[in-house]
Coordinates of C-alpha atoms and ligand atoms in Angstrom, one line a residue:
M1 CA -85.7 97.1 45.3
M2 CA -87.5 95.1 42.6
K3 CA -87.5 96.9 39.2
R4 CA -91.0 97.4 37.9
I5 CA -91.2 97.0 34.2
L6 CA -94.9 97.1 33.5
I7 CA -96.4 100.4 32.8
T8 CA -99.9 100.5 31.3
S9 CA -101.6 103.8 31.1
G10 CA -105.4 104.1 31.9
A11 CA -106.3 104.8 28.3
E12 CA -104.2 101.8 27.1
A13 CA -105.9 99.6 29.7
I14 CA -109.4 100.6 28.5
K15 CA -108.3 100.0 24.9
N16 CA -107.0 96.6 25.8
K17 CA -110.2 95.7 27.6
M18 CA -112.3 96.5 24.6
K19 CA -110.4 94.3 22.2
F20 CA -110.4 91.0 24.1
K21 CA -112.8 88.1 23.4
K22 CA -112.8 86.7 26.9
K23 CA -111.9 88.2 30.2
I24 CA -110.4 85.8 32.7
L25 CA -109.3 86.3 36.3
C26 CA -107.2 84.1 38.5
I27 CA -107.3 84.6 42.2
G28 CA -103.9 83.4 43.7
A29 CA -100.6 84.2 42.0
G30 CA -98.6 81.2 43.3
Y31 CA -96.8 78.2 41.7
V32 CA -100.1 77.2 40.0
G33 CA -101.9 80.5 39.3
G34 CA -98.9 82.3 37.7
P35 CA -97.7 79.5 35.3
S36 CA -101.1 78.2 34.4
M37 CA -102.5 81.6 33.5
A38 CA -99.3 82.6 31.6
M39 CA -99.9 79.5 29.4
I40 CA -103.5 80.4 28.7
A41 CA -102.4 84.0 27.8
Y42 CA -99.6 82.6 25.6
K43 CA -101.9 80.2 23.7
C44 CA -104.9 82.6 23.5
P45 CA -103.6 86.1 22.6
D46 CA -107.2 87.3 22.1
Y47 CA -108.1 86.6 25.8
R48 CA -107.2 89.0 28.5
I49 CA -105.9 87.2 31.6
T50 CA -105.4 89.0 35.0
V51 CA -103.9 87.4 38.0
V52 CA -104.5 88.9 41.5
D53 CA -103.1 88.1 44.9
T54 CA -103.5 89.4 48.5
N55 CA -99.7 89.3 48.8
P56 CA -98.5 92.6 47.1
D57 CA -94.8 91.4 47.0
R58 CA -95.9 88.4 44.9
I59 CA -97.6 90.7 42.4
D60 CA -94.6 93.1 42.3
A61 CA -92.3 90.1 41.6
W62 CA -94.5 88.8 38.8
N63 CA -94.3 92.4 37.3
S64 CA -90.5 92.4 37.7
A65 CA -87.6 90.8 35.9
Q66 CA -87.2 88.3 38.8
L67 CA -90.3 86.1 38.8
P68 CA -91.4 84.7 42.2
V69 CA -91.3 81.2 40.8
Y70 CA -88.4 79.4 39.1
E71 CA -89.6 77.1 36.3
P72 CA -87.6 76.3 33.2
G73 CA -89.2 78.1 30.2
L74 CA -91.5 80.3 32.3
D75 CA -89.6 83.6 31.8
K76 CA -90.0 83.3 28.1
I77 CA -93.7 83.0 28.0
V78 CA -94.2 85.6 30.6
K79 CA -92.0 88.0 28.7
K80 CA -94.1 87.4 25.5
T81 CA -97.5 88.0 27.1
R82 CA -97.1 90.3 30.1
G83 CA -98.5 93.8 29.4
K84 CA -100.1 92.5 26.2
N85 CA -102.8 90.1 27.4
L86 CA -101.4 89.0 30.8
F87 CA -101.6 91.3 33.7
F88 CA -100.7 91.0 37.4
S89 CA -102.7 93.2 39.7
K90 CA -103.4 94.0 43.4
D91 CA -106.9 95.4 42.7
I92 CA -108.8 92.2 43.6
E93 CA -112.1 94.1 44.1
N94 CA -112.3 95.7 40.6
Q95 CA -110.9 92.6 38.8
I96 CA -113.7 90.5 40.3
K97 CA -116.2 93.1 38.9
E98 CA -114.6 93.2 35.5
N99 CA -114.1 89.5 34.7
D100 CA -116.6 86.8 33.7
I101 CA -114.5 83.7 34.3
I102 CA -112.7 83.3 37.6
F103 CA -110.1 80.6 38.3
V104 CA -109.4 80.2 42.1
S105 CA -105.9 79.0 42.8
V106 CA -105.4 80.0 46.4
N107 CA -103.5 77.8 48.8
T108 CA -105.2 75.0 50.7
P109 CA -102.7 74.0 53.4
I110 CA -103.2 71.4 56.1
K111 CA -105.3 72.8 59.0
T112 CA -103.1 73.4 62.1
Y113 CA -105.8 74.0 64.6
G114 CA -109.2 72.7 65.9
A115 CA -111.1 69.7 64.4
G116 CA -109.1 67.8 61.8
A117 CA -105.9 69.5 62.9
D118 CA -102.8 68.1 61.0
M119 CA -105.0 66.2 58.5
A120 CA -107.9 68.2 57.0
A121 CA -107.5 70.9 54.4
D122 CA -107.6 74.4 55.8
L123 CA -110.3 75.9 53.6
Q124 CA -110.3 79.4 55.1
Y125 CA -108.6 81.0 52.1
W126 CA -111.1 79.3 49.8
E127 CA -114.0 80.5 51.8
K128 CA -112.7 84.1 52.0
T129 CA -112.2 84.0 48.2
A130 CA -115.8 82.8 47.7
R131 CA -117.1 85.6 50.0
Q132 CA -114.9 88.2 48.1
I133 CA -116.4 87.0 44.8
L134 CA -119.9 87.2 46.2
K135 CA -119.3 90.7 47.6
H136 CA -117.8 92.3 44.5
S137 CA -119.6 90.7 41.7
R138 CA -122.1 92.8 39.7
S139 CA -122.8 90.1 37.0
S140 CA -123.0 86.3 36.7
K141 CA -119.8 84.4 36.5
I142 CA -118.2 81.0 36.1
V143 CA -116.0 80.2 39.1
I144 CA -113.4 77.5 38.6
E145 CA -111.8 75.5 41.3
K146 CA -108.1 75.1 40.4
S147 CA -106.8 74.5 43.9
T148 CA -106.7 71.0 45.1
L149 CA -109.8 70.6 47.3
P150 CA -111.6 67.9 49.3
V151 CA -114.4 66.2 47.5
K152 CA -117.7 68.2 48.1
T153 CA -116.0 71.6 48.5
A154 CA -118.1 72.8 45.5
L155 CA -121.2 72.2 47.7
A156 CA -120.1 74.7 50.4
M157 CA -118.9 77.1 47.7
G158 CA -122.2 76.8 46.0
K159 CA -124.1 77.6 49.2
I160 CA -122.1 80.7 49.8
L161 CA -122.4 82.0 46.2
A162 CA -126.1 81.1 46.1
S163 CA -126.8 83.9 48.5
A164 CA -126.1 86.4 45.7
K165 CA -128.8 89.1 45.3
G166 CA -131.0 89.6 42.2
K167 CA -130.2 87.9 38.9
I168 CA -126.5 87.2 39.6
K169 CA -125.8 83.5 39.2
F170 CA -122.5 81.6 39.7
E171 CA -121.7 78.3 38.0
I172 CA -119.0 76.3 39.7
L173 CA -116.6 74.1 37.8
S174 CA -113.8 71.9 39.0
N175 CA -110.6 72.0 36.9
P176 CA -107.8 70.6 39.1
E177 CA -104.3 71.3 38.0
F178 CA -102.1 68.2 37.4
M179 CA -98.8 70.0 36.5
A180 CA -95.7 69.2 38.4
E181 CA -93.2 71.8 39.6
G182 CA -89.9 71.7 37.7
T183 CA -91.7 70.6 34.5
A184 CA -94.7 73.0 34.8
V185 CA -94.3 74.7 31.4
N186 CA -94.1 71.5 29.5
D187 CA -96.9 69.9 31.6
L188 CA -99.2 72.9 30.9
E189 CA -98.4 72.9 27.2
N190 CA -98.7 69.2 26.7
P191 CA -100.8 67.8 29.5
D192 CA -101.6 64.1 29.8
R193 CA -105.2 65.2 30.3
V194 CA -107.3 68.2 31.4
L195 CA -110.1 67.4 33.7
I196 CA -113.3 69.5 33.9
G197 CA -116.0 68.6 36.4
S198 CA -119.4 70.3 36.3
H199 CA -122.9 70.0 37.6
E200 CA -124.9 68.1 35.1
T201 CA -127.5 70.8 34.7
K202 CA -128.1 72.9 31.6
S203 CA -126.1 75.9 33.0
G204 CA -123.4 73.5 34.3
L205 CA -122.9 72.0 30.9
K206 CA -122.9 75.4 29.2
A207 CA -120.1 76.6 31.6
R208 CA -118.2 73.4 31.0
A209 CA -118.4 74.0 27.2
E210 CA -117.0 77.6 27.8
L211 CA -114.0 76.2 29.7
I212 CA -113.4 73.5 27.0
E213 CA -113.3 76.2 24.4
I214 CA -110.3 77.8 26.2
Y215 CA -108.2 74.6 26.5
A216 CA -109.2 73.4 23.0
R217 CA -107.1 76.3 21.6
W218 CA -104.0 74.1 22.1
I219 CA -105.0 70.8 23.7
P220 CA -106.5 68.0 21.5
L221 CA -110.2 67.4 22.4
K222 CA -109.5 63.7 23.2
K223 CA -107.3 64.9 26.1
I224 CA -109.9 67.1 27.6
I225 CA -112.1 64.9 29.8
T226 CA -115.2 65.8 31.6
S227 CA -116.9 64.3 34.7
N228 CA -119.3 65.2 37.4
I229 CA -118.0 67.7 39.8
W230 CA -117.3 65.3 42.7
S231 CA -115.4 62.9 40.5
S232 CA -113.2 65.8 39.4
E233 CA -112.5 67.0 42.9
L234 CA -111.7 63.5 44.1
S235 CA -109.6 62.5 41.0
K236 CA -106.9 65.1 41.9
L237 CA -106.5 63.8 45.4
V238 CA -106.4 60.2 44.2
A239 CA -103.8 61.0 41.4
N240 CA -101.5 62.5 44.0
A241 CA -102.2 59.6 46.4
F242 CA -101.2 57.0 43.7
L243 CA -98.0 58.9 42.8
A244 CA -97.0 59.2 46.5
Q245 CA -97.9 55.5 47.0
R246 CA -95.5 54.5 44.2
V247 CA -92.7 56.5 45.9
S248 CA -93.4 54.8 49.2
S249 CA -93.7 51.4 47.6
I250 CA -90.3 51.5 46.0
N251 CA -88.7 53.1 49.1
S252 CA -90.1 50.4 51.3
I253 CA -88.4 47.8 49.1
S254 CA -85.1 49.8 49.2
A255 CA -85.0 49.0 52.9
L256 CA -85.3 45.3 52.1
C257 CA -82.6 45.6 49.4
E258 CA -80.1 47.0 51.9
K259 CA -80.6 44.0 54.1
T260 CA -80.3 41.4 51.3
D261 CA -77.7 42.8 48.9
A262 CA -80.3 43.2 46.2
D263 CA -80.0 46.5 44.2
I264 CA -83.1 48.7 44.1
T265 CA -82.2 50.0 40.6
E266 CA -82.1 46.5 39.2
V267 CA -85.3 45.5 40.9
A268 CA -87.1 48.7 39.8
K269 CA -86.0 48.1 36.2
A270 CA -87.2 44.5 36.2
V271 CA -90.5 45.5 37.8
G272 CA -91.1 48.6 35.7
M273 CA -90.6 46.8 32.4
D274 CA -93.9 45.0 33.1
S275 CA -96.3 47.1 31.0
R276 CA -99.0 46.7 33.6
I277 CA -96.8 48.5 36.1
G278 CA -94.7 51.0 34.0
D279 CA -91.3 52.4 34.8
K280 CA -92.1 56.0 36.0
F281 CA -91.9 57.1 39.6
L282 CA -89.8 54.0 40.6
N283 CA -86.6 55.8 41.8
A284 CA -85.8 55.1 45.4
G285 CA -84.7 58.0 47.5
I286 CA -85.2 59.9 50.6
G287 CA -88.9 60.3 50.0
F288 CA -91.3 62.8 48.5
G289 CA -91.6 66.4 49.5
G290 CA -93.3 69.4 48.0
S291 CA -96.4 71.3 49.1
C292 CA -98.9 68.8 47.7
F293 CA -98.3 65.1 48.3
K294 CA -98.3 65.0 52.1
K295 CA -101.1 67.4 52.5
D296 CA -103.2 65.7 49.8
M297 CA -102.5 62.3 51.3
L298 CA -103.5 63.4 54.8
N299 CA -106.5 65.1 53.4
L300 CA -107.6 61.8 51.7
V301 CA -107.0 60.0 55.0
Y302 CA -109.1 62.5 56.8
L303 CA -111.9 62.2 54.3
C304 CA -111.9 58.4 54.6
S305 CA -112.1 58.6 58.4
Y306 CA -114.8 61.2 58.1
Y307 CA -116.9 58.8 56.0
G308 CA -116.2 56.0 58.5
L309 CA -113.8 54.1 56.2
Q310 CA -111.1 53.4 58.8
E311 CA -109.4 50.6 56.9
V312 CA -109.1 52.7 53.8
A313 CA -107.8 55.6 55.9
A314 CA -105.1 53.4 57.5
Y315 CA -104.0 52.1 54.1
W316 CA -103.3 55.6 52.7
K317 CA -101.8 56.8 56.0
S318 CA -99.2 54.0 55.7
V319 CA -97.9 55.8 52.6
V320 CA -97.1 58.9 54.7
N321 CA -95.6 56.7 57.4
I322 CA -93.2 55.0 55.0
N323 CA -92.1 58.4 53.7
E324 CA -91.2 59.5 57.2
Y325 CA -89.5 56.1 58.0
Q326 CA -87.3 56.5 54.9
Q327 CA -86.0 59.8 56.1
E328 CA -85.4 58.4 59.6
R329 CA -83.5 55.5 58.1
F330 CA -81.4 57.8 56.0
I331 CA -80.4 60.0 59.0
A332 CA -79.7 56.9 61.2
N333 CA -77.4 55.6 58.5
I334 CA -75.4 58.8 58.3
L335 CA -74.9 58.7 62.1
N336 CA -74.0 55.0 62.3
R337 CA -71.6 55.1 59.3
M338 CA -69.8 58.1 60.7
F339 CA -68.9 56.3 63.9
G340 CA -72.0 57.3 65.9
T341 CA -71.1 61.0 66.3
L342 CA -71.5 64.0 64.1
A343 CA -70.6 66.6 66.7
G344 CA -68.3 69.2 65.2
K345 CA -68.2 67.4 61.8
K346 CA -68.9 69.4 58.6
I347 CA -71.6 68.0 56.4
C348 CA -72.2 69.4 53.0
I349 CA -75.8 69.1 51.8
L350 CA -76.1 69.1 48.0
G351 CA -79.6 70.2 47.1
F352 CA -82.3 71.7 49.3
A353 CA -85.2 72.0 46.8
F354 CA -87.8 69.2 47.2
K355 CA -86.9 68.2 43.6
A356 CA -84.8 69.3 40.7
N357 CA -85.6 72.3 38.6
T358 CA -87.5 74.3 41.2
G359 CA -86.5 76.6 44.0
D360 CA -89.5 75.4 46.0
T361 CA -88.6 73.9 49.4
R362 CA -92.0 73.4 50.9
E363 CA -92.0 70.1 52.8
S364 CA -88.6 69.3 51.3
P365 CA -87.0 66.3 53.1
A366 CA -83.9 68.5 53.3
I367 CA -85.5 70.6 56.0
Y368 CA -86.0 67.7 58.4
I369 CA -82.7 66.1 57.5
S370 CA -80.8 69.3 58.1
Q371 CA -82.5 69.9 61.4
K372 CA -81.7 66.4 62.6
L373 CA -78.0 66.8 61.6
L374 CA -77.9 70.2 63.4
A375 CA -79.4 68.5 66.4
E376 CA -76.5 66.1 66.4
H377 CA -74.2 69.2 66.5
A378 CA -72.9 68.8 63.0
Q379 CA -71.9 71.9 61.1
V380 CA -74.1 72.0 58.0
I381 CA -73.2 73.6 54.7
I382 CA -76.1 73.9 52.3
S383 CA -75.6 74.2 48.6
D384 CA -78.4 74.5 45.9
P385 CA -78.5 76.4 42.6
K386 CA -82.0 77.8 43.2
A387 CA -83.3 77.2 46.7
L388 CA -80.8 78.9 49.1
K389 CA -83.1 81.8 49.8
N390 CA -85.9 79.5 50.8
A391 CA -83.6 77.2 52.7
A392 CA -82.5 80.1 54.9
I393 CA -86.1 80.9 55.6
D394 CA -86.9 77.3 56.4
L395 CA -84.0 76.9 58.9
E396 CA -84.5 80.3 60.5
G397 CA -84.6 79.8 64.2
T398 CA -83.1 76.3 64.0
K399 CA -80.2 76.2 66.5
G400 CA -76.8 75.3 65.2
N401 CA -74.0 76.1 62.8
V402 CA -75.4 76.4 59.3
K403 CA -73.9 78.1 56.2
Y404 CA -75.3 78.6 52.7
I405 CA -72.8 78.4 49.7
E406 CA -74.1 78.0 46.1
D407 CA -70.9 76.7 44.6
P408 CA -70.8 73.0 45.3
Y409 CA -67.0 72.9 45.2
R410 CA -66.6 75.7 47.8
A411 CA -69.4 74.1 49.9
A412 CA -67.7 70.7 50.0
A413 CA -64.2 71.9 50.8
G414 CA -63.1 70.9 54.3
C415 CA -66.2 68.7 54.8
H416 CA -66.4 65.2 56.2
A417 CA -69.4 64.1 54.2
L418 CA -71.5 64.9 51.1
V419 CA -75.2 64.3 51.5
I420 CA -77.1 64.5 48.2
L421 CA -80.8 65.4 48.8
T422 CA -82.0 66.9 45.4
D423 CA -81.7 65.3 42.0
W424 CA -80.2 68.3 40.3
D425 CA -78.5 67.3 37.0
L426 CA -75.4 69.3 37.9
Y427 CA -74.6 66.9 40.8
R428 CA -74.3 64.0 38.3
T429 CA -71.4 65.6 36.6
L430 CA -69.4 67.1 39.4
D431 CA -65.6 66.6 39.5
F432 CA -65.7 64.3 42.4
R433 CA -61.9 63.8 42.3
K434 CA -61.4 67.5 42.8
I435 CA -64.0 67.5 45.6
Y436 CA -62.4 64.4 47.3
S437 CA -59.0 66.1 47.4
S438 CA -60.5 69.1 49.3
M439 CA -62.4 67.0 51.9
V440 CA -61.4 65.6 55.3
K441 CA -60.6 61.9 55.2
P442 CA -62.1 59.4 55.4
A443 CA -64.6 61.1 53.2
F444 CA -68.3 59.9 52.9
I445 CA -71.0 60.3 50.3
F446 CA -74.7 59.6 51.2
D447 CA -76.5 59.6 48.0
G448 CA -80.2 60.2 48.9
R449 CA -81.3 60.3 45.3
N450 CA -79.1 57.6 43.7
I451 CA -77.9 60.0 41.0
I452 CA -74.1 59.8 41.0
D453 CA -71.7 57.1 39.7
H454 CA -71.2 55.2 43.0
K455 CA -68.5 52.9 41.7
K456 CA -66.5 55.8 40.3
C457 CA -66.7 57.7 43.6
F458 CA -65.7 54.6 45.5
A459 CA -62.6 54.2 43.2
I460 CA -61.7 57.8 43.9
G461 CA -61.6 57.0 47.6
F462 CA -65.0 57.9 49.0
N463 CA -67.0 55.6 51.2
V464 CA -70.3 55.6 49.3
Y465 CA -73.8 54.9 50.8
P466 CA -76.6 54.8 48.2
I467 CA -80.2 54.0 48.9
G468 CA -81.3 50.4 48.5
K469 CA -77.9 49.2 47.2
P470 CA -74.9 47.6 48.8
A471 CA -72.7 50.1 50.5
L472 CA -69.2 50.7 48.9
S473 CA -66.9 51.1 51.9
H474 CA -63.2 51.1 52.3
F475 CA -63.5 50.1 55.9
K476 CA -62.9 46.5 56.9
N477 CA -66.1 45.1 58.6
Ligands
NAD501 N1 -97.6 73.7 43.6 C1 -98.0 72.7 42.8 O1 -97.2 72.0 42.2 C2 -99.5 72.3 42.6 C3 -99.8 71.5 41.6 C4 -101.2 71.2 41.4 C5 -102.1 71.8 42.3 N2 -101.7 72.6 43.3 C6 -102.7 73.1 44.2 O2 -103.0 74.5 43.8 C7 -103.3 75.3 44.9 C8 -102.3 76.5 44.9 O3 -101.0 76.0 45.1 P1 -99.7 76.9 44.9 O4 -98.6 76.0 45.0 O5 -99.9 77.7 43.8 O6 -99.9 77.8 46.3 P2 -99.1 79.1 46.6 O7 -99.1 79.2 48.1 O8 -97.8 79.2 45.8 O9 -100.1 80.2 46.0 C9 -101.3 80.6 46.5 C10 -101.5 82.1 46.5 O10 -102.8 82.4 46.8 C11 -102.8 83.7 47.5 N3 -104.0 83.9 48.2 C12 -104.5 83.2 49.3 N4 -105.7 83.7 49.7 C13 -106.0 84.6 48.8 C14 -107.2 85.5 48.6 N5 -108.2 85.4 49.4 N6 -107.2 86.3 47.5 C15 -106.1 86.4 46.7 N7 -105.0 85.6 46.8 C16 -105.0 84.8 47.8 C17 -101.6 83.5 48.4 O11 -101.1 84.8 48.8 C18 -100.6 82.8 47.4 O12 -99.7 83.7 46.7 C19 -103.2 74.4 46.1 O13 -104.5 73.9 46.4 C20 -102.4 73.2 45.7 O14 -102.6 72.1 46.4 C21 -100.4 72.9 43.5

């Protein structure tokens, strides 16, 4: 049972309500809604922030000692604000009535049915939210798109909200979130930029100024940029597309490195020192995961096709294709290097989260790679410091022999191979000599993130297979 630690009496709640300068609501208490609202509450103690969600377990978790989202530094700011000016509530209806500014941060997954299936964004949660706002509002409000949405979503939202009765008016703003999981607290506190898109009408500009006032409490004005609403909606999709494209670009070259004895780390360093290119996001690996990149890429592809831009759609689709190719290559390499059969062999997966410093496993390459290893009848032992609970949910129903062991040393004991899938810092400093001595020989390492000291592991006795670098093998030929 989750321990509830937030008790606010009715009288206290009324007193709290009276003393706050602004009343802000966020609909959607997920990876974005929770941390981004905690930061506003932390930086603006005179604003009251409430976060609601249709999922009661999520709200209970936000009100407990065990937050539903793992992010370094998040516990601290939630502890400082919760119950003072940050509240998590299940009462969506009354919160819509009471608040003047509403952020919408609900999920926008890929549509799995009907027209645009597997490509377009599924906007059903968005539309339901718009209808809820319309139904329960008793006064005019600013509604802010924080979810990532296809360009022109504000048009549909505007049409729904325009059917409000009487004098109630809604002004829609776009304020996409650029934070990254694993570094969310730092990204929210020191963002590269905050983008606010609005209609360029008198009321649109007034609403925009109100949102600027919130962020200006801790973010320099020169970093708060404004645009028309469509540019803002599109910029978020394009930012993710550019990031994903860099990952696929370096990964495509890693395949060429493996054929030519070039080393992808050396190539990335030489390329990244060109100031026109820059050195970020140039680490080769098993490809991107996470809830956003793939869905936003596919959504961009769908939008391009929808507007008849087939060549542009094909260009961006190739980024997703390379990501899948990279995972297939990695799996084929494991199979080939381990003599063409994994049946009955024990494979230890180090890292299941889609990246370090998060417990999030949505679209993690580890899901697909584990499933493929299990399909080859390998025994899979999964280790991760934060993501084992999610891993077990992701692999529920997958046939095969799978175990979950948090301690990497215990997980690796008796295994034939280590497969590194997440760039957790703790894997860089493991005692590989100790691990080697507990494994079946010949022992293999497949480093899907290029994070360990390959030469050192080779010297210990491992056969080491990095990405985009010459293999270090003790086998002749
Ligand atoms: N996760 C990220 O790193 C990230 C970063 C930037 C932008 N985004 C975007 O932000 C949006 C939210 O992402 P997330 O990762 O927080 O998703 P999430 O699934 O973690 O959270 C969304 C929450 O919204 C709730 N919800 C859905 N419909 C609702 C409704 N009608 N009323 C109340 N609650 C409702 C769900 O129960 C869920 O808890 C997405 O559009 C995503 O693309 C995500």
